[in-house]
Coordinates of C-alpha atoms in Angstrom, one line a residue:
Chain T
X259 CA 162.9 154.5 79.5
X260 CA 166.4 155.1 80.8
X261 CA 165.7 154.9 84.5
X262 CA 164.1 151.3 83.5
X263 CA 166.9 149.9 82.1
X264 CA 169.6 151.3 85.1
X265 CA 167.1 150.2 88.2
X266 CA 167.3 146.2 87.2
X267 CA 169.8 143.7 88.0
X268 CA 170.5 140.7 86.2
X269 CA 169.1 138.5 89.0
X270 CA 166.0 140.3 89.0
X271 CA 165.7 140.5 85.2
X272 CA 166.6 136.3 84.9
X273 CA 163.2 135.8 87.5
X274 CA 161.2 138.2 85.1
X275 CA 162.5 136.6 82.1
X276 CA 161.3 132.9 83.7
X277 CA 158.2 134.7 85.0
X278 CA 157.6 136.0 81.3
X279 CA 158.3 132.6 79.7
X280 CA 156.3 130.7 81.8
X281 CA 153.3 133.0 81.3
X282 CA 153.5 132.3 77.3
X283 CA 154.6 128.5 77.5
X284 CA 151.1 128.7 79.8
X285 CA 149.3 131.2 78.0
X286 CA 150.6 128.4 74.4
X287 CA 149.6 125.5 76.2
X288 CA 146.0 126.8 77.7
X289 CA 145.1 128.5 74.3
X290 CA 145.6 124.9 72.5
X291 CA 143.6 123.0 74.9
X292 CA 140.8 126.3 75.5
X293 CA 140.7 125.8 71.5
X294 CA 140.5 122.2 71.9
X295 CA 137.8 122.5 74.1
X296 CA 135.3 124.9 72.3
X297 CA 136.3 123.1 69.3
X298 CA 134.5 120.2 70.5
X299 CA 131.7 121.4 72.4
X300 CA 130.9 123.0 69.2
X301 CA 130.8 120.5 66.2
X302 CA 129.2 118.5 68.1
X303 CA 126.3 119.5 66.1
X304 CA 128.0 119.0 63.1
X305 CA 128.3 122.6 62.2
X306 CA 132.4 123.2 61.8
X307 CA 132.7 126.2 60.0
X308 CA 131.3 127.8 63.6
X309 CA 133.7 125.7 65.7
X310 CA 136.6 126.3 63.2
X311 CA 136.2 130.1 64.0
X312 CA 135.3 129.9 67.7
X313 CA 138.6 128.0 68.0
X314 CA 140.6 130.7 66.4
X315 CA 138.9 133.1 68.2
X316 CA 139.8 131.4 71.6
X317 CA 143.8 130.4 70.5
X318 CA 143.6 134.5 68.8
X319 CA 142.7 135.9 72.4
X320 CA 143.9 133.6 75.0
X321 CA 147.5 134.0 73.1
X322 CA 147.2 137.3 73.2
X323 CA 146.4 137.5 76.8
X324 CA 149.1 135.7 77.3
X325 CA 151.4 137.9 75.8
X326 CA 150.1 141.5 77.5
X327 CA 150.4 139.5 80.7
X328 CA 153.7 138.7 79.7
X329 CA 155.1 141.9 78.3
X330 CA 153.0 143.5 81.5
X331 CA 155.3 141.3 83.8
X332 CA 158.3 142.6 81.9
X333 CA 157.5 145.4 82.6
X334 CA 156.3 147.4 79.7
X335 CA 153.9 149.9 80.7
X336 CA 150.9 148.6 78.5
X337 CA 148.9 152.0 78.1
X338 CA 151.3 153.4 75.7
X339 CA 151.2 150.2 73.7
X340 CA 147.4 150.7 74.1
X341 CA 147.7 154.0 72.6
X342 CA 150.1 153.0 70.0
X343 CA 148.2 150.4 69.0
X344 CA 145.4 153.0 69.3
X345 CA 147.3 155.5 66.0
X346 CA 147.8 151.8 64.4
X347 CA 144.5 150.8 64.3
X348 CA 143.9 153.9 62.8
X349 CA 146.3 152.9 59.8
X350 CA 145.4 149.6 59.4
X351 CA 141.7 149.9 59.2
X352 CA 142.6 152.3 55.9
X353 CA 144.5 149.3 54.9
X354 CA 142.6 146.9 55.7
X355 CA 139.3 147.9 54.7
X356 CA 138.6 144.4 52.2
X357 CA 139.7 142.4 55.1
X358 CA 137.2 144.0 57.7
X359 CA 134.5 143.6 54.4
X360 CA 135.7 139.9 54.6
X361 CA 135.3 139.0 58.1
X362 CA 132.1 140.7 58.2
X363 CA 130.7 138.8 55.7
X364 CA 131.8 135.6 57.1
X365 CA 130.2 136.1 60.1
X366 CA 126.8 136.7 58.2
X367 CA 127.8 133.9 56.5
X368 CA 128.4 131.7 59.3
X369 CA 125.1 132.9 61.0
X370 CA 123.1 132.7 57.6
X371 CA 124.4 129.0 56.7
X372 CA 123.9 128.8 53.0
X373 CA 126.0 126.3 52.8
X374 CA 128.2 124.2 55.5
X375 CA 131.2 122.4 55.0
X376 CA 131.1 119.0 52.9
X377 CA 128.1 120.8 51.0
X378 CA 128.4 121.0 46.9
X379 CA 127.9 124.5 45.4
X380 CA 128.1 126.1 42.3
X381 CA 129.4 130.2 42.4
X382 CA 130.9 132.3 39.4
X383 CA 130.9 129.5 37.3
X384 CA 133.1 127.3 40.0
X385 CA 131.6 124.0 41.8
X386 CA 133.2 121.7 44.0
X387 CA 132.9 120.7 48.0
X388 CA 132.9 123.1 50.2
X389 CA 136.3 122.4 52.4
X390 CA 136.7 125.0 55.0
X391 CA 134.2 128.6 55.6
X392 CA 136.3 130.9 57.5
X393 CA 136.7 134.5 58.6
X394 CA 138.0 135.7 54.8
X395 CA 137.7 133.3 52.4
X396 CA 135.8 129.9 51.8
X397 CA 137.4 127.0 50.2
X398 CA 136.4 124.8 47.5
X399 CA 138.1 121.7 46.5
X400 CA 136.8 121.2 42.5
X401 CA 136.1 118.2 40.7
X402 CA 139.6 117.8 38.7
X403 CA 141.1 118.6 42.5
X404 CA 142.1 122.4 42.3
X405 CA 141.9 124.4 45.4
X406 CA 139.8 127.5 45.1
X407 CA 139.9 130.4 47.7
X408 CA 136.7 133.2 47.4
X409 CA 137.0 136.0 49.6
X410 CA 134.0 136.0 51.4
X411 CA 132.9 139.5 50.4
X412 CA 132.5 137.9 46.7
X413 CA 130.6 135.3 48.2
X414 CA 128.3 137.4 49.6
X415 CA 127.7 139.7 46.4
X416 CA 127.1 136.8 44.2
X417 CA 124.5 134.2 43.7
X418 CA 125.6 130.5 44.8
X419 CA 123.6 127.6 44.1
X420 CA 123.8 124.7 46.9
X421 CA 123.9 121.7 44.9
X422 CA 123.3 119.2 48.1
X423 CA 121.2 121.0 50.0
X424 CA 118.1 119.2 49.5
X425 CA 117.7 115.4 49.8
X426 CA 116.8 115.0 45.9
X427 CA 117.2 116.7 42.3
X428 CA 115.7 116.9 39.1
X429 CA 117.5 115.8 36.3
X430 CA 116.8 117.4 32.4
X431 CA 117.1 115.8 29.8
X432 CA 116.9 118.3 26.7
X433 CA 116.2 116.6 22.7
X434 CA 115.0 118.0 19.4
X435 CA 113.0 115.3 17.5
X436 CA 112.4 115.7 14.2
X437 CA 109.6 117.1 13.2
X438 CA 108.5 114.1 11.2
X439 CA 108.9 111.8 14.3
X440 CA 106.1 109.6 15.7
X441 CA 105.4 111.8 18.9
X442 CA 103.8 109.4 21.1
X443 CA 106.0 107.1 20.1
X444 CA 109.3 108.5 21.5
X445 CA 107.2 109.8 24.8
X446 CA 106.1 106.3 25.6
X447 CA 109.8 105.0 25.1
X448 CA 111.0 108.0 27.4
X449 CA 108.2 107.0 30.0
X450 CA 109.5 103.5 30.0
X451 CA 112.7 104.0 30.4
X452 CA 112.4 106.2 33.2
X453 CA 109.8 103.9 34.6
X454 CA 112.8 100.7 34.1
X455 CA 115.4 102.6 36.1
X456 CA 115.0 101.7 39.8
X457 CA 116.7 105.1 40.8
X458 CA 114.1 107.3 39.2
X459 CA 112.0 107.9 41.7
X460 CA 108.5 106.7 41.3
X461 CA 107.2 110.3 43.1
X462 CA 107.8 113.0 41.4
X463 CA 106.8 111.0 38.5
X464 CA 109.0 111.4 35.6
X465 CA 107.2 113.7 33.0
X466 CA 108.1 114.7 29.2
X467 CA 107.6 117.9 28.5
X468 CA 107.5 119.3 25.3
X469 CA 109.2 122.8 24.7
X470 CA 107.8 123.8 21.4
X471 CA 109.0 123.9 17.8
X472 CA 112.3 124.9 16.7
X473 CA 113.8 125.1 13.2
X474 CA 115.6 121.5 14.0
X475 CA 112.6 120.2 15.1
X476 CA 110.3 120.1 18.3
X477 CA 112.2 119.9 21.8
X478 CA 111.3 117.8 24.5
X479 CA 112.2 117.9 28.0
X480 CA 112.3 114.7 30.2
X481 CA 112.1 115.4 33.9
X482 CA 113.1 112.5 36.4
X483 CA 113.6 112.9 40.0
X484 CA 116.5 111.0 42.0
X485 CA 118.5 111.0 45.3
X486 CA 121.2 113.7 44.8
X487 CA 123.9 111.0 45.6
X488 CA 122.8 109.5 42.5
X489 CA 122.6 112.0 40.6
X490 CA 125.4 111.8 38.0
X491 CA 125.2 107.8 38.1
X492 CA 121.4 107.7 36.7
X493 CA 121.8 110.9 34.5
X494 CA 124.7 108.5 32.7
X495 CA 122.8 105.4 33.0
X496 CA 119.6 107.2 31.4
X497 CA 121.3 108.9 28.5
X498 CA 122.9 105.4 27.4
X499 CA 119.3 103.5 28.0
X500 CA 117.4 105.9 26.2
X501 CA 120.1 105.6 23.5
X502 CA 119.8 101.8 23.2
X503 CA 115.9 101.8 22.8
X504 CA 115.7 104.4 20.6
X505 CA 117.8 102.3 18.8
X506 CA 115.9 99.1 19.0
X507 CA 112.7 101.0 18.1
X508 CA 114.7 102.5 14.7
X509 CA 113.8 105.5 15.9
X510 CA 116.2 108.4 14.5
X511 CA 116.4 111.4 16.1
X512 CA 119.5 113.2 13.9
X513 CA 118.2 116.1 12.1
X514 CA 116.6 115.6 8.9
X515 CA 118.3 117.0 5.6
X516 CA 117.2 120.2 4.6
X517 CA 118.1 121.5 1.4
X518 CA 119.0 125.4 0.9
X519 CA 118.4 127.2 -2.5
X520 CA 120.1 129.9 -3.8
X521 CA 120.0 132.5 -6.3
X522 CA 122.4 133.6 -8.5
Chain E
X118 CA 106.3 77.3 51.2
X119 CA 109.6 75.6 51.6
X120 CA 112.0 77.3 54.0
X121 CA 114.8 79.0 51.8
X122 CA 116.0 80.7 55.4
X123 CA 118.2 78.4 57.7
X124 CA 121.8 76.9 58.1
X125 CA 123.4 76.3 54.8
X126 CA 126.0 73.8 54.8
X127 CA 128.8 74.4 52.6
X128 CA 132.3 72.2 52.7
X129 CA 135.1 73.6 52.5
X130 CA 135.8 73.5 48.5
X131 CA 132.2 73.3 47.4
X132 CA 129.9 75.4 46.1
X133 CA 125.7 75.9 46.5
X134 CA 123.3 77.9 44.6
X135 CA 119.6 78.8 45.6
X136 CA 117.0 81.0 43.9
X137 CA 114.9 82.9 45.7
X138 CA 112.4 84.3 43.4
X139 CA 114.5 86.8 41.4
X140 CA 117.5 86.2 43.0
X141 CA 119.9 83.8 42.1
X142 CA 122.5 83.0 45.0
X143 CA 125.7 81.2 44.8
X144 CA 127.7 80.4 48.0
X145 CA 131.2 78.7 48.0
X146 CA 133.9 78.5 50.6
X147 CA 137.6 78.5 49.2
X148 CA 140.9 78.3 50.9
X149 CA 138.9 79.7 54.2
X150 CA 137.4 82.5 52.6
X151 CA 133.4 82.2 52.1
X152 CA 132.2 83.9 48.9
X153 CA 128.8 85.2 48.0
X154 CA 127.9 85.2 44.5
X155 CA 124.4 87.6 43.9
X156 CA 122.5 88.2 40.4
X157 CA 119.1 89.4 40.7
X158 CA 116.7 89.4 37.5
X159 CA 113.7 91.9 35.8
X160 CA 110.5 89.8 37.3
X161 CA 109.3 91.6 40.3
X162 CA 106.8 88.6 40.5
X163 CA 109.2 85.3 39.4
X164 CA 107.6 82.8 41.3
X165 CA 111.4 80.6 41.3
X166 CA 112.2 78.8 44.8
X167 CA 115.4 76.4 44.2
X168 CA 116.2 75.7 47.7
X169 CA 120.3 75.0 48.0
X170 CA 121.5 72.5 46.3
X171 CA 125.0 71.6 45.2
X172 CA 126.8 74.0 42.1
X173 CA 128.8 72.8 40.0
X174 CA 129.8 76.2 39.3
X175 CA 133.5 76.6 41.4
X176 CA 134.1 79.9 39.9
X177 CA 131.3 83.0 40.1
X178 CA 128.6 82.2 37.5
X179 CA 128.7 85.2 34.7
X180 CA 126.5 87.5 35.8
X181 CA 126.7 88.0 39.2
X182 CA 128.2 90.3 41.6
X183 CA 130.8 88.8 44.0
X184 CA 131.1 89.4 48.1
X185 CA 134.2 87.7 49.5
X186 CA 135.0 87.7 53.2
X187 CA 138.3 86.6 54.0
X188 CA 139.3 84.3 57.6
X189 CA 135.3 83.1 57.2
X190 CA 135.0 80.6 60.3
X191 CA 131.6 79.6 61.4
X192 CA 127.8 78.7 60.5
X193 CA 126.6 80.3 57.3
X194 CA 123.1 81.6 58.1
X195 CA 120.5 83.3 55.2
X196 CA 117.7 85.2 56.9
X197 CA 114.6 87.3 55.6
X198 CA 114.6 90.6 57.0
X199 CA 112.0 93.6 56.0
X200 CA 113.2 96.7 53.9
X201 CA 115.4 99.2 55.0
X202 CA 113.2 102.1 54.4
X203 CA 109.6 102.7 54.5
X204 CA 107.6 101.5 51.7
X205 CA 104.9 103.5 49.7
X206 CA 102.0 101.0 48.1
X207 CA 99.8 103.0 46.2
X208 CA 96.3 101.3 45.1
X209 CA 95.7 100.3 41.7
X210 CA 92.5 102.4 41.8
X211 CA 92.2 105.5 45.0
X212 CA 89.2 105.1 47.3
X213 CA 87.1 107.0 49.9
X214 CA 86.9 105.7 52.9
X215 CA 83.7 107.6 54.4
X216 CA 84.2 108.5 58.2
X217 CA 83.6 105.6 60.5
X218 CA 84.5 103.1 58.1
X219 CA 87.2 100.5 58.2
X220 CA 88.9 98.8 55.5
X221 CA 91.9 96.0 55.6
X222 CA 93.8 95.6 52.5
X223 CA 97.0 93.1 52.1
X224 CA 100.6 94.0 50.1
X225 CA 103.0 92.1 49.5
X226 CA 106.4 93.9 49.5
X227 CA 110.1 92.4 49.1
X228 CA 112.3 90.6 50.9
X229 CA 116.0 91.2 51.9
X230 CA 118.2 88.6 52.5
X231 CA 121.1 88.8 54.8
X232 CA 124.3 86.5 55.0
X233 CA 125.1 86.2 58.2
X234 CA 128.6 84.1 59.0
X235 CA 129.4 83.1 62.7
X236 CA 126.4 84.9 64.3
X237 CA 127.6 88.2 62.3
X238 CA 125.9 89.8 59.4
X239 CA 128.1 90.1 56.5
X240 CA 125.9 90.9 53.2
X241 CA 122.4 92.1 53.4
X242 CA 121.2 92.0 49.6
X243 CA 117.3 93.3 48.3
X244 CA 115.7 89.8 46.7
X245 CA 114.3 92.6 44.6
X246 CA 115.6 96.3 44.4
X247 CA 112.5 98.2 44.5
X248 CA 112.2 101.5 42.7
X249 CA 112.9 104.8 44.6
X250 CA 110.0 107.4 45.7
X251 CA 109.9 110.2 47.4
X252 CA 107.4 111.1 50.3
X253 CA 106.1 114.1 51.5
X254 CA 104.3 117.5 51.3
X255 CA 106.9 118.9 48.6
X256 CA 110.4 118.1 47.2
X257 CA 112.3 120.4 50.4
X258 CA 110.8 117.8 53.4
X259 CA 110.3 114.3 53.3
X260 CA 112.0 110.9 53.0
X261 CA 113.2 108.7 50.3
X262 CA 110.9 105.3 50.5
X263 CA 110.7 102.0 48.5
X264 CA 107.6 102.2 45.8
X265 CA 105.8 98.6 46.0
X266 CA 104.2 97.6 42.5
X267 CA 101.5 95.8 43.7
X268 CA 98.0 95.5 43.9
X269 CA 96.2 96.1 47.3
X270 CA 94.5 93.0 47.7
X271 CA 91.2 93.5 49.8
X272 CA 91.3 89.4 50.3
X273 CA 94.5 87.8 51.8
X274 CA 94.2 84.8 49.6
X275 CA 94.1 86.5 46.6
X276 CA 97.7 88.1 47.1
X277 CA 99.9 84.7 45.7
X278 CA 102.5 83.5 48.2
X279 CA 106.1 84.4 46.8
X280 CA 108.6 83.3 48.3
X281 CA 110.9 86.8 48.4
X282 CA 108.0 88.9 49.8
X283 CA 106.0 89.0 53.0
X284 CA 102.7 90.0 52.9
X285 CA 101.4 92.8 55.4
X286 CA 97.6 93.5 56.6
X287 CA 96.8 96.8 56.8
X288 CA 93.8 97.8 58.8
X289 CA 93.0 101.3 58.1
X290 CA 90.3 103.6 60.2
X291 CA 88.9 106.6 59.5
X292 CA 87.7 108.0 62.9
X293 CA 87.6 111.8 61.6
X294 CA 84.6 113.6 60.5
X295 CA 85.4 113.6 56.9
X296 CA 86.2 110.8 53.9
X297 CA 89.4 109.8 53.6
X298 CA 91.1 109.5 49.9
X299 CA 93.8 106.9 50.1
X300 CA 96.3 107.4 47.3
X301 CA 99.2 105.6 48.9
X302 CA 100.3 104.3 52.3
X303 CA 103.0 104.7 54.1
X304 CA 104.1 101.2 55.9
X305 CA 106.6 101.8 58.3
X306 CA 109.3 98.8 57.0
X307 CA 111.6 99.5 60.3
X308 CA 109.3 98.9 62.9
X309 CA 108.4 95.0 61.3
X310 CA 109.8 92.2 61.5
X311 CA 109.5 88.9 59.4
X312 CA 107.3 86.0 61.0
X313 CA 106.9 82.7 58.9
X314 CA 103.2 81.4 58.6
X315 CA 103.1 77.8 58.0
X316 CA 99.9 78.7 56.1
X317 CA 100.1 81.9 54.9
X318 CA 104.2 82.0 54.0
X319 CA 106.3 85.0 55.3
X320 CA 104.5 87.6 56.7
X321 CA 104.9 90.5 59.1
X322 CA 102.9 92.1 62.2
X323 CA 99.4 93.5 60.7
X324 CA 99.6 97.7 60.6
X325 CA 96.8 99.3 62.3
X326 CA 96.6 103.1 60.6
X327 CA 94.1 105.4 62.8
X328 CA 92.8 108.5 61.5
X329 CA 91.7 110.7 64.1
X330 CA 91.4 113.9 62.5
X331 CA 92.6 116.0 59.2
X332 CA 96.3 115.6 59.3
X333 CA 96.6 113.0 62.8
X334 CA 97.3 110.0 62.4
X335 CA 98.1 107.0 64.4
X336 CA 100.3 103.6 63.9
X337 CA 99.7 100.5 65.9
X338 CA 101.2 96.7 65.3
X339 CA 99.1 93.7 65.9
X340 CA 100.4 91.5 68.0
X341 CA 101.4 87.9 66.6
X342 CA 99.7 85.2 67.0
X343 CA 101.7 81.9 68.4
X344 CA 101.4 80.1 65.4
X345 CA 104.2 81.8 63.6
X346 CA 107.9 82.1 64.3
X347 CA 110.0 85.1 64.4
X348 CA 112.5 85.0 61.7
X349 CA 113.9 88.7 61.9
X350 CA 113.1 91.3 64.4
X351 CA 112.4 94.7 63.3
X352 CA 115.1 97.1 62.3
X353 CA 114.2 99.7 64.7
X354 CA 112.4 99.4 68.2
X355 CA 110.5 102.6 67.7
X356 CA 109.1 105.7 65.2
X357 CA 107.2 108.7 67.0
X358 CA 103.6 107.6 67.5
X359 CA 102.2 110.5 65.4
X360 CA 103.3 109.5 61.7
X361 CA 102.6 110.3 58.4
X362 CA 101.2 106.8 57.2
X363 CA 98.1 108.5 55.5
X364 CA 98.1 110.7 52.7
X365 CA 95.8 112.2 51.1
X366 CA 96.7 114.3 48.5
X367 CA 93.9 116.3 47.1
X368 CA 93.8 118.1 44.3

């Protein structure tokens, strides 16, 4: 280490520094647009969370080239960085053993696709858009705007349900009539109100279901199909008709009284 | 029927209204700016044509939705065009069509109506919204389509000219081996445009759907005749040949 310290001059070691700093400034520059590049070429078919990690992947390595070429030009003898980067590998895989589980599951992720980015999902009780799915963590953006990170390792373990995947959803509409209620009645006024909404669509047909018989009464179920983007919209708008008709047709649906006796 | 389509001459200052079956239309142009004034009613089947006429209305009548477009210079146009999506008619009563047989039956679907200003669309507004549907072998793969309430006339002059709707002819064929149930049909909306019949109202190309075996189907337009006038082209100038305008969904 000595002898390479006394053999330079400062001429020789101002060219090697230039050298040097024009290899990174280079090795900067070509990993932005090499990143640039693949990042294109791959979301072209819309899928980003690939193009978001083939980018990194390209910047990651083409940096790092850069900089062995760099420290190689300096002069560092790169074998016993090699090897010392060999012992702390060795270190940092004991350390790093969640991260490796994360990475790995991202890229079974990424290959799996059970969601992409822009997609809704639901996952340990958490929804909102799916913002970014990378080589740890995904990230969710919920409703009220809070930014969720879920190691991807989690994500694999657990159950998520893709809200947008398909084209359209069912919505459920759960009520307990009274017993005493004209049946037929309140499934005809279901029928047409689903049947009035121009959102509901027509096939599936809407259906009423009944549940069975409860203590408060017997429960129904009414089933209508819509296009996902209007899914909250006509789940609103068919509460609030319901709700009006059942009203015109003095139809009550609040549990009846019941009266408990006691024994003293 | 009286044309509703056309030029529309509005002054600056002034106002016009129309009805077009369900849909009530009020046009004004203020201070440069045009704007559109839309309300569309319940009857799928209101039979209303008020051609445009001076309104005395110089604010939006209650009711309606407003479109206002801002620096509006040039010709106001209103022009039929077909629906945006494919429509799904579904007969009052299935039939068999036994193999060989033909059968032509007319629908009458609705209208949109675009505002064009200057040569450039601006509003494209449904005459009437139709309901949603959903079509296709199961609730993963398909398309979302218009559902038409109508009856499938098997007589074109029993279907009543309307002046929102254009009436289609489809010529259906069953060159397989077996009957044919038809439970609805698929009309491909984007590949029509809207022709005006001095006899028969708005129309569009006749359909021609060929069976040719279990699950093949084909789709062919009839050529127009010279007697009517192209009001809209089609949406789209093409749909792969092998479509899914049959369906027969047995139990």
């Amino acid at each position: 280490m000595l002898e390479w310290i006394t053999t330079i001059d400062l001429a020789t070691l101002g060219v090697t520094l230039l050298r040097a700093f024009i290899i990174v400034t280079v090795g900067f520059l070509g990993s932005r647009a090499a990143s640039g590049l693949v990042y294109r070429l791959l979301s072209r078919d819309g899928r980003m969370e690939r193009a978001t990690l083939a980018r990194r992947i390209v910047s990651t390595g083409v940096l790092i080239l850069a900089g062995l070429t760099a420290m190689s030009e300096l002069g560092f003898d790169l074998s016993i960085l090699l090897g010392a980067a060999g012992v702390v590998s060795v270190a940092i895989g004991f350390a790093s053993q969640t991260s490796a589980s994360n990475i790995i599951s991202g890229l079974f992720l990424i290959a799996e696709r059970p969601f992409s980015v822009g997609d809704i999902i639901e996952i340990n009780g958490q929804a909102g858009v799916v913002l970014e799915v990378d080589l740890l963590s995904i990230k969710l953006r919920t409703f009220d705007n809070r930014f969720v990170r879920i190691p991807n390792e989690t994500v694999m373990k657990t159950q998520v349900i893709n809200l947008t995947r398909f084209p359209i959803r069912r919505i459920d509409l759960n009520m307990t009539v009274p017993h005493t209620i004209d049946m037929p009645r309140v499934r005809a006024v279901l029928f047409e109100v689903a049947a009035a909404t121009t959102l509901v669509l027509d096939e599936p047909r809407p259906e009423v279901m009944i549940g069975g018989f409860s203590a408060n009464g017997t429960d129904l179920l009414l089933v209508a199909w819509v296009d996902r983007t209007n899914f909250i919209a006509v789940k609103n708008d068919l509460i609030l008709q319901i709700h009006k008709r059942l009203g015109e047709e003095k139809i009550d649906l609040s549990p009846r009284q019941k009266t408990i006796l006691t024994q003293v | 029927m009286k044309e509703w389509w056309g030029t529309l001459t509005i002054p600056e200052g002034e106002a016009i209204s129309l009805q077009i079956g369900p849909m009530a239309l009020w046009l004004r142009r203020q201070d440069g700016d045009l704007l559109v004034g839309a309300a569309q009613g319940s009857d799928a089947m209101d039979e209303t044509l008020q051609l445009a006429s001076s309104s005395t209305e110089e604010t939006l009548p209650a009711g309606m939705t407003l479109y206002r477009f801002a620096g509006a210079r040039g010709a106001v146009r209103l022009t039929p065009r077909f629906a945006d999506r494919a429509i799904i008619a579904r007969p009052e009563q299935p039939f068999w069509l036994p193999p060989g047989a033909d059968v032509t039956v007319y629908i009458s679907a609705p209208l949109w109506g675009v505002v064009s200003l200057g040569g450039v669309d601006v509003v494209e507004l449904p005459l009437f919204r139709p309901s949603d549907t959903w079509f296709g072998p199961s609730t993963i793969a398909g398309e979302l389509c218009y559902a038409v309430q109508t009856a499938l006339g098997r007589r074109l002059d029993t279907i009543p000219l309307r002046a929102h709707r254009a009436i289609t002819a489809i010529q259906i064929r069953n060159r397989a081996t077996d009957s044919l149930a038809v439970q609805r049909i698929r009309l491909p909306a984007g590949l029509l445009g809207v022709y005006a019949d001095d006899a028969r109202g708005l129309r569009t190309p006749g359909v021609i759907l060929e069976r040719n075996g279990p699950t093949e189907a084909v789709v062919r337009l009839e050529s127009q005749s010279d007697r009517v006038r192209l009001l809209a082209p089609p949406r789209q100038a093409d749909e792969p040949s092998l479509l899914r305008a049959i369906t027969s969904f047995l139990p």
